[in-house]
Amino acid sequence: MAEARNPLLVSFAVWKAIFLREALDRLFDMRAAWFWLLVEPVLHIGFLVFIFTVIRMRTVGNADVAVWIIVGMLAFFLFRRTAVQVTYAVDSNRPLFTYRQVKPFDPVLARAVLEAFLMSIISIIIIGTAILLGHEAWPYDALLVLQANFGLWLFGIGYGLVASVLMELVPEMEHVLKILMLPLYLISGVILPLAAIPQPYLDLLLLNPIAHGLELARAGFFPYYHTVPGLSMEYLYAWGISGIFLGLILYRRFALQLVMR
Amino acid sequence: MIVIEDVYKRYKTDHGPGKWILQGVNLTIPRNVNVGLIGSNGAGKSTLLRIIGGIDHPNKGKVERRCRLSWPMGQGGLEPTLTGRQNAKFVCRLHGHQDDLPERLIFIQDFSGLKDAFDEPVNTYSSGMRSRLQFAMSLAFDFDIYISDEVTAAGDAAFRDKAAAAFKGMTNRAGLIMVAHSESTLRQFCEAGILLYQGKAQWFDKIEEAFKAYKDTVQK
């Protein structure tokens, strides 16, 4: 009788296999899929920078507007792509659950790590290009930038986990969540400087942890950036960690329903 | 050895839970025995096989697999956008064969007879090519017990002969749990039988006795 593999080894084998499979799918799924992964944020950034500079806005809160948009956009993309990829992780890997070794959480983990990996490369390319174009885009506190982005990534995973279970239990949630995603772009301060928003509305917007993450990432880039008062890294991480915790509990409880017919 | 304890299963339908398909199945399936599942259509043969294989899960009860057990042969999941080779690589990695990956890939490519099509995306395959790939993948690994749901019917005549020979060889060195609609196939491969009737399972050491019992239930 063949010896049973150590469960941990099985998990590592599964994670590796799914990671490589997901990477293939994400990068070469359609013609030049990898190109569009890069072009989507580039176009968003380019368009906004164009609009901002045309209306003669060169700085936002003491920061170069191009870099301001780049940092915010990349951080937001990191959150959104992780969230969306994780949301559909189980759904788009259904054929893989024929293999007993694959558990519902495995594709989630593979996708989240892959997304962080891809967004790091994309961010380096875009920020590097900005530096070559003469913008001052060296982060002045790189650790703060990483910390904020890591928090957004965690929150993306948590959001995705909870969203995928909700969608499985109540299929209509898919529409609701899609509708929710759209204004998120606006109210998280990707385009609109949060500092321009008066009280009491600012406090309402700051309930959104993504806004904290974006502003903190920017604060790490510019030493003299006028941030919004009341930013808190702890708040972002509290959302991220409790989101993941809630998501994992839901997976534990509903894992079979996610996979079972 | 596979131990099935008090397994209950019903599926969700559009109007609430469906009727019970398995109602308290208790079985111990030893290793190195080829056993056929017998029962009328809808008796839960495929369901039980999927539960044993760990693809589906019982509503109640549990299954313990104390050996290396295959996934249902010929039903391995394929990702349509990836090529046959990429899919095969994925399954090899899942089963911990990173080191001898090339040999296994050669075996799968050879046995499936896909030749150059092995490097084309699976969604360009015909259904015959798909099942040949799936069958080759399930033979590429050493399991203690294989499970098979109507697998011998795959592919064209030439492939069927090759598959039947490989299947026979495999059943000699490992255990097998199979579902097949043709009695002759079951007789050919299996010595023991399990009869599924009204949600319960009964073990017979001789498959002939299982067939006899099955005929009794049909006449009633």
CSV table of C-alpha atoms in Angstrom, one decimal, chain B residues 5-170:
chain,number,residue,atom,x,y,z
B,5,GLU,CA,-21.0,4.8,7.9
B,6,ASP,CA,-24.7,5.6,7.9
B,7,VAL,CA,-24.6,7.8,4.8
B,8,TYR,CA,-27.7,9.8,3.9
B,9,LYS,CA,-28.0,11.8,0.8
B,10,ARG,CA,-30.6,13.9,-1.0
B,11,TYR,CA,-30.3,16.7,-3.5
B,12,LYS,CA,-31.7,20.2,-3.5
B,13,THR,CA,-34.4,20.7,-6.1
B,14,ASP,CA,-36.1,23.8,-7.3
B,15,HIS,CA,-39.0,23.1,-4.9
B,16,GLY,CA,-37.2,22.3,-1.6
B,17,PRO,CA,-35.2,19.2,-0.7
B,18,GLY,CA,-35.7,16.2,-2.9
B,19,LYS,CA,-36.4,12.7,-1.7
B,20,TRP,CA,-33.8,10.7,0.0
B,21,ILE,CA,-31.6,8.8,-2.4
B,22,LEU,CA,-29.4,7.1,0.1
B,23,GLN,CA,-30.9,6.3,3.5
B,24,GLY,CA,-28.4,4.8,5.9
B,25,VAL,CA,-25.8,3.1,3.8
B,26,ASN,CA,-23.3,1.1,5.8
B,27,LEU,CA,-20.5,-0.6,4.0
B,28,THR,CA,-16.9,-1.7,4.4
B,29,ILE,CA,-15.1,-2.1,1.1
B,30,PRO,CA,-11.8,-4.0,1.5
B,31,ARG,CA,-8.8,-3.2,-0.7
B,32,ASN,CA,-7.9,-5.6,-3.5
B,33,VAL,CA,-11.5,-6.5,-4.3
B,34,ASN,CA,-13.2,-5.5,-7.5
B,35,VAL,CA,-16.7,-4.7,-6.7
B,36,GLY,CA,-19.6,-3.6,-8.9
B,37,LEU,CA,-22.5,-1.4,-7.9
B,38,ILE,CA,-25.8,-2.8,-9.0
B,39,GLY,CA,-29.2,-1.1,-8.9
B,40,SER,CA,-32.0,0.2,-11.1
B,41,ASN,CA,-31.8,3.7,-12.7
B,42,GLY,CA,-31.9,6.3,-10.0
B,43,ALA,CA,-31.1,3.9,-7.2
B,44,GLY,CA,-28.1,6.1,-6.3
B,45,LYS,CA,-25.2,4.2,-7.8
B,46,SER,CA,-23.4,7.2,-9.2
B,47,THR,CA,-24.3,9.3,-6.2
B,48,LEU,CA,-22.7,6.7,-3.9
B,49,LEU,CA,-19.7,6.5,-6.1
B,50,ARG,CA,-19.3,10.3,-6.1
B,51,ILE,CA,-19.6,10.4,-2.3
B,52,ILE,CA,-17.0,7.6,-2.0
B,53,GLY,CA,-14.8,9.6,-4.3
B,54,GLY,CA,-15.2,12.7,-2.1
B,55,ILE,CA,-16.6,14.9,-4.9
B,56,ASP,CA,-20.0,15.0,-3.3
B,57,HIS,CA,-20.7,15.0,0.3
B,58,PRO,CA,-23.4,13.2,2.3
B,59,ASN,CA,-26.0,15.1,4.2
B,60,LYS,CA,-25.4,12.8,7.1
B,61,GLY,CA,-22.9,10.1,8.0
B,62,LYS,CA,-19.3,9.8,6.9
B,63,VAL,CA,-16.8,8.1,4.6
B,64,GLU,CA,-13.4,7.1,5.8
B,65,ARG,CA,-10.8,6.4,3.1
B,66,ARG,CA,-7.9,4.4,4.6
B,67,CYS,CA,-6.0,4.1,1.3
B,68,ARG,CA,-5.1,6.0,-1.8
B,69,LEU,CA,-8.3,6.3,-3.7
B,70,SER,CA,-8.6,7.7,-7.3
B,71,TRP,CA,-11.1,10.3,-8.4
B,72,PRO,CA,-13.9,8.8,-10.6
B,73,MET,CA,-12.0,7.6,-13.6
B,74,GLY,CA,-12.8,9.4,-16.7
B,75,GLN,CA,-14.5,12.3,-14.9
B,76,GLY,CA,-11.4,14.3,-13.9
B,77,GLY,CA,-12.1,18.0,-14.1
B,78,LEU,CA,-10.6,19.7,-17.1
B,79,GLU,CA,-10.1,23.5,-17.4
B,80,PRO,CA,-11.4,24.3,-20.9
B,81,THR,CA,-9.1,27.2,-21.7
B,82,LEU,CA,-5.9,25.3,-20.8
B,83,THR,CA,-4.2,22.8,-23.1
B,84,GLY,CA,-4.3,19.1,-22.5
B,85,ARG,CA,-0.7,19.2,-21.3
B,86,GLN,CA,-1.3,22.0,-18.9
B,87,ASN,CA,-4.3,20.2,-17.4
B,88,ALA,CA,-2.3,17.0,-17.1
B,89,LYS,CA,0.5,18.9,-15.4
B,90,PHE,CA,-1.9,20.4,-12.9
B,91,VAL,CA,-3.3,17.0,-12.0
B,92,CYS,CA,0.3,15.6,-11.6
B,93,ARG,CA,1.2,18.4,-9.3
B,94,LEU,CA,-1.9,17.9,-7.3
B,95,HIS,CA,-0.9,14.3,-6.7
B,96,GLY,CA,2.6,15.2,-5.7
B,97,HIS,CA,4.4,14.2,-8.8
B,98,GLN,CA,6.5,17.3,-9.4
B,99,ASP,CA,9.7,15.3,-9.7
B,100,ASP,CA,8.7,12.7,-12.3
B,101,LEU,CA,6.4,15.1,-14.2
B,102,PRO,CA,8.0,14.6,-17.6
B,103,GLU,CA,7.5,10.8,-17.6
B,104,ARG,CA,3.9,11.0,-16.5
B,105,LEU,CA,3.2,13.6,-19.2
B,106,ILE,CA,4.7,11.3,-21.8
B,107,PHE,CA,2.6,8.4,-20.6
B,108,ILE,CA,-0.6,10.5,-20.7
B,109,GLN,CA,0.2,11.9,-24.2
B,110,ASP,CA,1.0,8.4,-25.4
B,111,PHE,CA,-1.9,6.6,-23.9
B,112,SER,CA,-4.5,9.2,-24.8
B,113,GLY,CA,-3.2,9.1,-28.4
B,114,LEU,CA,-3.8,12.8,-28.7
B,115,LYS,CA,-0.4,13.5,-30.3
B,116,ASP,CA,-0.1,17.2,-31.3
B,117,ALA,CA,-3.6,18.0,-30.0
B,118,PHE,CA,-2.1,17.5,-26.5
B,119,ASP,CA,-0.9,21.1,-26.8
B,120,GLU,CA,-4.2,22.5,-28.0
B,121,PRO,CA,-6.8,24.0,-25.5
B,122,VAL,CA,-9.2,21.4,-24.2
B,123,ASN,CA,-12.2,23.4,-25.5
B,124,THR,CA,-11.1,22.5,-29.0
B,125,TYR,CA,-11.4,18.8,-28.3
B,126,SER,CA,-14.1,16.5,-29.4
B,127,SER,CA,-15.9,14.6,-26.7
B,128,GLY,CA,-14.0,11.4,-27.6
B,129,MET,CA,-10.7,13.2,-27.3
B,130,ARG,CA,-11.7,14.6,-23.9
B,131,SER,CA,-12.6,11.3,-22.5
B,132,ARG,CA,-9.4,9.7,-23.8
B,133,LEU,CA,-7.4,12.4,-22.0
B,134,GLN,CA,-9.4,11.9,-18.8
B,135,PHE,CA,-9.0,8.2,-19.0
B,136,ALA,CA,-5.3,8.4,-19.6
B,137,MET,CA,-4.9,10.8,-16.7
B,138,SER,CA,-6.6,8.4,-14.3
B,139,LEU,CA,-4.3,5.6,-15.3
B,140,ALA,CA,-1.2,7.7,-14.9
B,141,PHE,CA,-1.2,7.4,-11.1
B,142,ASP,CA,-0.9,4.5,-8.7
B,143,PHE,CA,-3.9,4.2,-6.5
B,144,ASP,CA,-4.9,1.4,-4.1
B,145,ILE,CA,-8.5,1.6,-5.2
B,146,TYR,CA,-9.9,3.0,-8.4
B,147,ILE,CA,-13.5,4.1,-8.9
B,148,SER,CA,-15.1,4.1,-12.3
B,149,ASP,CA,-18.4,5.3,-13.6
B,150,GLU,CA,-19.2,3.9,-17.1
B,151,VAL,CA,-15.6,4.5,-18.1
B,152,THR,CA,-15.1,1.6,-20.5
B,153,ALA,CA,-17.4,3.2,-23.0
B,154,ALA,CA,-15.0,6.0,-23.9
B,155,GLY,CA,-13.4,6.7,-27.2
B,156,ASP,CA,-13.5,4.9,-30.6
B,157,ALA,CA,-13.1,1.1,-31.1
B,158,ALA,CA,-9.3,1.0,-31.2
B,159,PHE,CA,-9.1,3.1,-28.0
B,160,ARG,CA,-11.7,1.0,-26.3
B,161,ASP,CA,-9.6,-2.2,-26.8
B,162,LYS,CA,-6.5,-0.5,-25.5
B,163,ALA,CA,-8.5,0.9,-22.6
B,164,ALA,CA,-10.0,-2.4,-21.7
B,165,ALA,CA,-6.6,-4.1,-21.7
B,166,ALA,CA,-5.1,-1.4,-19.4
B,167,PHE,CA,-8.2,-1.5,-17.3
B,168,LYS,CA,-7.9,-5.3,-16.8
B,169,GLY,CA,-4.2,-4.9,-15.9
B,170,MET,CA,-5.0,-2.2,-13.4
